Amino acid sequence: MNTNELAAHWMPFTPNKGFKAKPRMLTGAKGMYWTTDDQRQVLDMTAGLWCCNAGHGHPHIADAIAQQARTLDYAPCFGFGHPLSFELSERLAKLAPGNLNKVFYTNSGSESVETAMKMALAYHHAQGNGGKQLFIGRERGYHGVNFGGISVGGLTNNHKAFGQWIPNDHLSHTQDLELNAFSRGLPLHGGVEKANELEKLIKRHDASRIAAVIIEPITGAGGVLPPPLGYLKRIREICDQHGILLIFDEVICGFGRTGDVFASQTFDVVPDIMTTAKGLTNGAAPMGAVLAGDHIYEAVVEGAGSGVEFFHGYTYSAHPLACAAAMATLDVYEQEGLYQRGAADGEIARYLEQGLHSLKGLPGVVDVRNYSLIAAVEFEPRSGQPGATGGLIQTAAWEQGMMLRSLGDAIAMSPPLIIEKQHVDQTIGILERSIKQHF
Ligand code: PLP
């Protein structure tokens, strides 16, 4: 395609001018590989945008979407329903931990976050605590791009032009290179101390004003930061002590990324509300789902009079094609054993861990961190160009046939859960060459 043909599309989260001068065009995908417009095979080490957990082009998922399009292409979900969304909800509730038994559908992770935040406000309102309106997020947290999400998110670029309009405060991020550099699995040090910061924020604002704490069990887009040991449990304890809801944003972590269906199972901490998207449909159809605890639903829905109880929803909530994609995706995860395949102590996660940590000692590498099948390598910032190194390594890898995510001075990996040892070997080889090219 020539430059004129690229002009009309304003691309999201993309340096548009850079892309249009040198496009990276994907034309097909199968299993672990993309096909590009110049017929190269590119290894997908990111599962797209952390979403194609079963690999690309799975025939069971493709067939389910095609068949659904011919049977019931659309059904409004305000006051009407279709059976598939109820079947899917029952299935998700069975997979979820604790009492997360009520499922509300959205079309994306961002919409799941907004929905979860509104649920928290509606819950407190229903209980006569309408003053609880403030949300606590975390530095380097990413919760999508809508106004709630950027208020609780902790990535400055995402809100500096737009503001943070929902009352908010933020916990510190959990990275500590002095204590925990080159951690394999969960960082060992400082977890409880970091979590105790929440008590300071509660003192600052008072629990009577705080609706919820929202965090990713593993910070993803903010740099892949697995929670230090004890951190999540301590956050849960403090929330319970103060009547503050806990929302886990599992948009990346859900559906096998941590070796269980959900990270809350891996880390044995059950939130009050959980957001999901991405892996729910293997990326093959836009869909998110918010799983709410029974207590949330009971307060908001059972406790209300007749009529609409929760004034919220989307034209495409529970879209039939997305429901079909999700049902088929869950079949694939189950049939191919993918939820557990990437477990932190499993063969493939250990192999990736070993390979990545072998990069320690290469020039410019200041950290390698990983949990299960999510990992990052961090580099020294270049003088005068902080935040540029990840992009340089990403480009070098792309030119050698591998897709990575660049996150400032780090690169992140979250491969499809079908990854094999040969793909890890290919990854380490390309990474080594790319690092040597730039340092
Ligand atoms: N929450 C988390 C933790 C995410 O990683 C993302 C996207 O990467 C989102 C929310 C937003 O999801 P979406 O891009 O589908 O709106």
mmCIF file with all atom_site columns, C-alpha atoms in Angstrom, residues 301-370:
data_model
loop_
_atom_site.group_PDB
_atom_site.id
_atom_site.type_symbol
_atom_site.label_atom_id
_atom_site.label_alt_id
_atom_site.label_comp_id
_atom_site.label_asym_id
_atom_site.label_entity_id
_atom_site.label_seq_id
_atom_site.pdbx_PDB_ins_code
_atom_site.Cartn_x
_atom_site.Cartn_y
_atom_site.Cartn_z
_atom_site.occupancy
_atom_site.B_iso_or_equiv
_atom_site.pdbx_formal_charge
_atom_site.auth_seq_id
_atom_site.auth_comp_id
_atom_site.auth_asym_id
_atom_site.auth_atom_id
_atom_site.pdbx_PDB_model_num
ATOM 1  C CA . VAL A 1 301 ? -30.074 -5.739  41.862 1.00 0.00 ? 301 VAL A CA 1
ATOM 2  C CA . GLU A 1 302 ? -31.906 -7.777  44.503 1.00 0.00 ? 302 GLU A CA 1
ATOM 3  C CA . GLY A 1 303 ? -32.022 -4.793  46.827 1.00 0.00 ? 303 GLY A CA 1
ATOM 4  C CA . ALA A 1 304 ? -33.615 -2.472  44.243 1.00 0.00 ? 304 ALA A CA 1
ATOM 5  C CA . GLY A 1 305 ? -37.280 -1.999  43.444 1.00 0.00 ? 305 GLY A CA 1
ATOM 6  C CA . SER A 1 306 ? -38.837 -3.039  40.135 1.00 0.00 ? 306 SER A CA 1
ATOM 7  C CA . GLY A 1 307 ? -37.517 -1.635  36.868 1.00 0.00 ? 307 GLY A CA 1
ATOM 8  C CA . VAL A 1 308 ? -33.949 -1.268  35.633 1.00 0.00 ? 308 VAL A CA 1
ATOM 9  C CA . GLU A 1 309 ? -31.595 -1.691  38.582 1.00 0.00 ? 309 GLU A CA 1
ATOM 10 C CA . PHE A 1 310 ? -28.264 -0.743  36.974 1.00 0.00 ? 310 PHE A CA 1
ATOM 11 C CA . PHE A 1 311 ? -28.383 2.017   34.373 1.00 0.00 ? 311 PHE A CA 1
ATOM 12 C CA . HIS A 1 312 ? -25.479 0.755   32.316 1.00 0.00 ? 312 HIS A CA 1
ATOM 13 C CA . GLY A 1 313 ? -24.832 -1.429  29.267 1.00 0.00 ? 313 GLY A CA 1
ATOM 14 C CA . TYR A 1 314 ? -23.710 -1.439  25.652 1.00 0.00 ? 314 TYR A CA 1
ATOM 15 C CA . THR A 1 315 ? -25.508 -2.042  22.344 1.00 0.00 ? 315 THR A CA 1
ATOM 16 C CA . TYR A 1 316 ? -23.094 -4.911  21.772 1.00 0.00 ? 316 TYR A CA 1
ATOM 17 C CA . SER A 1 317 ? -23.076 -6.353  25.324 1.00 0.00 ? 317 SER A CA 1
ATOM 18 C CA . ALA A 1 318 ? -23.278 -10.150 24.995 1.00 0.00 ? 318 ALA A CA 1
ATOM 19 C CA . HIS A 1 319 ? -23.077 -9.921  21.196 1.00 0.00 ? 319 HIS A CA 1
ATOM 20 C CA . PRO A 1 320 ? -23.952 -13.358 19.774 1.00 0.00 ? 320 PRO A CA 1
ATOM 21 C CA . LEU A 1 321 ? -20.796 -13.585 17.635 1.00 0.00 ? 321 LEU A CA 1
ATOM 22 C CA . ALA A 1 322 ? -18.613 -12.716 20.618 1.00 0.00 ? 322 ALA A CA 1
ATOM 23 C CA . CYS A 1 323 ? -20.477 -15.214 22.825 1.00 0.00 ? 323 CYS A CA 1
ATOM 24 C CA . ALA A 1 324 ? -19.926 -17.922 20.187 1.00 0.00 ? 324 ALA A CA 1
ATOM 25 C CA . ALA A 1 325 ? -16.254 -16.997 19.995 1.00 0.00 ? 325 ALA A CA 1
ATOM 26 C CA . ALA A 1 326 ? -15.950 -17.127 23.805 1.00 0.00 ? 326 ALA A CA 1
ATOM 27 C CA . MET A 1 327 ? -17.710 -20.488 24.127 1.00 0.00 ? 327 MET A CA 1
ATOM 28 C CA . ALA A 1 328 ? -15.445 -21.994 21.464 1.00 0.00 ? 328 ALA A CA 1
ATOM 29 C CA . THR A 1 329 ? -12.363 -20.397 23.039 1.00 0.00 ? 329 THR A CA 1
ATOM 30 C CA . LEU A 1 330 ? -13.176 -21.902 26.443 1.00 0.00 ? 330 LEU A CA 1
ATOM 31 C CA . ASP A 1 331 ? -13.590 -25.298 24.710 1.00 0.00 ? 331 ASP A CA 1
ATOM 32 C CA . VAL A 1 332 ? -10.120 -24.950 23.202 1.00 0.00 ? 332 VAL A CA 1
ATOM 33 C CA . TYR A 1 333 ? -8.493  -23.870 26.470 1.00 0.00 ? 333 TYR A CA 1
ATOM 34 C CA . GLU A 1 334 ? -10.051 -26.843 28.235 1.00 0.00 ? 334 GLU A CA 1
ATOM 35 C CA . GLN A 1 335 ? -9.467  -29.443 25.520 1.00 0.00 ? 335 GLN A CA 1
ATOM 36 C CA . GLU A 1 336 ? -5.854  -28.422 24.930 1.00 0.00 ? 336 GLU A CA 1
ATOM 37 C CA . GLY A 1 337 ? -5.016  -28.026 28.630 1.00 0.00 ? 337 GLY A CA 1
ATOM 38 C CA . LEU A 1 338 ? -3.983  -24.401 28.076 1.00 0.00 ? 338 LEU A CA 1
ATOM 39 C CA . TYR A 1 339 ? -5.033  -22.936 31.423 1.00 0.00 ? 339 TYR A CA 1
ATOM 40 C CA . GLN A 1 340 ? -2.318  -24.916 33.167 1.00 0.00 ? 340 GLN A CA 1
ATOM 41 C CA . ARG A 1 341 ? 0.169   -25.185 30.326 1.00 0.00 ? 341 ARG A CA 1
ATOM 42 C CA . GLY A 1 342 ? 2.050   -22.030 31.259 1.00 0.00 ? 342 GLY A CA 1
ATOM 43 C CA . ALA A 1 343 ? 2.162   -22.657 35.024 1.00 0.00 ? 343 ALA A CA 1
ATOM 44 C CA . ALA A 1 344 ? 5.164   -20.983 36.642 1.00 0.00 ? 344 ALA A CA 1
ATOM 45 C CA . ASP A 1 345 ? 6.646   -24.321 37.712 1.00 0.00 ? 345 ASP A CA 1
ATOM 46 C CA . GLY A 1 346 ? 5.764   -26.043 34.427 1.00 0.00 ? 346 GLY A CA 1
ATOM 47 C CA . GLU A 1 347 ? 8.232   -27.123 31.764 1.00 0.00 ? 347 GLU A CA 1
ATOM 48 C CA . ILE A 1 348 ? 7.641   -24.410 29.186 1.00 0.00 ? 348 ILE A CA 1
ATOM 49 C CA . ALA A 1 349 ? 7.542   -21.486 31.640 1.00 0.00 ? 349 ALA A CA 1
ATOM 50 C CA . ARG A 1 350 ? 10.770  -22.709 33.240 1.00 0.00 ? 350 ARG A CA 1
ATOM 51 C CA . TYR A 1 351 ? 12.386  -23.052 29.818 1.00 0.00 ? 351 TYR A CA 1
ATOM 52 C CA . LEU A 1 352 ? 11.426  -19.500 28.893 1.00 0.00 ? 352 LEU A CA 1
ATOM 53 C CA . GLU A 1 353 ? 12.611  -18.267 32.299 1.00 0.00 ? 353 GLU A CA 1
ATOM 54 C CA . GLN A 1 354 ? 15.987  -19.950 31.877 1.00 0.00 ? 354 GLN A CA 1
ATOM 55 C CA . GLY A 1 355 ? 16.412  -18.624 28.369 1.00 0.00 ? 355 GLY A CA 1
ATOM 56 C CA . LEU A 1 356 ? 15.543  -15.057 29.321 1.00 0.00 ? 356 LEU A CA 1
ATOM 57 C CA . HIS A 1 357 ? 17.700  -15.017 32.440 1.00 0.00 ? 357 HIS A CA 1
ATOM 58 C CA . SER A 1 358 ? 20.635  -16.190 30.323 1.00 0.00 ? 358 SER A CA 1
ATOM 59 C CA . LEU A 1 359 ? 20.572  -12.632 28.898 1.00 0.00 ? 359 LEU A CA 1
ATOM 60 C CA . LYS A 1 360 ? 21.725  -11.292 32.280 1.00 0.00 ? 360 LYS A CA 1
ATOM 61 C CA . GLY A 1 361 ? 25.240  -9.951  31.790 1.00 0.00 ? 361 GLY A CA 1
ATOM 62 C CA . LEU A 1 362 ? 24.669  -8.762  28.215 1.00 0.00 ? 362 LEU A CA 1
ATOM 63 C CA . PRO A 1 363 ? 25.476  -5.076  27.854 1.00 0.00 ? 363 PRO A CA 1
ATOM 64 C CA . GLY A 1 364 ? 22.564  -2.799  28.676 1.00 0.00 ? 364 GLY A CA 1
ATOM 65 C CA . VAL A 1 365 ? 20.378  -5.434  30.374 1.00 0.00 ? 365 VAL A CA 1
ATOM 66 C CA . VAL A 1 366 ? 19.387  -4.143  33.848 1.00 0.00 ? 366 VAL A CA 1
ATOM 67 C CA . ASP A 1 367 ? 16.572  -6.561  34.663 1.00 0.00 ? 367 ASP A CA 1
ATOM 68 C CA . VAL A 1 368 ? 14.809  -9.702  33.546 1.00 0.00 ? 368 VAL A CA 1
ATOM 69 C CA . ARG A 1 369 ? 11.545  -10.592 35.276 1.00 0.00 ? 369 ARG A CA 1
ATOM 70 C CA . ASN A 1 370 ? 8.938   -13.207 34.572 1.00 0.00 ? 370 ASN A CA 1
#
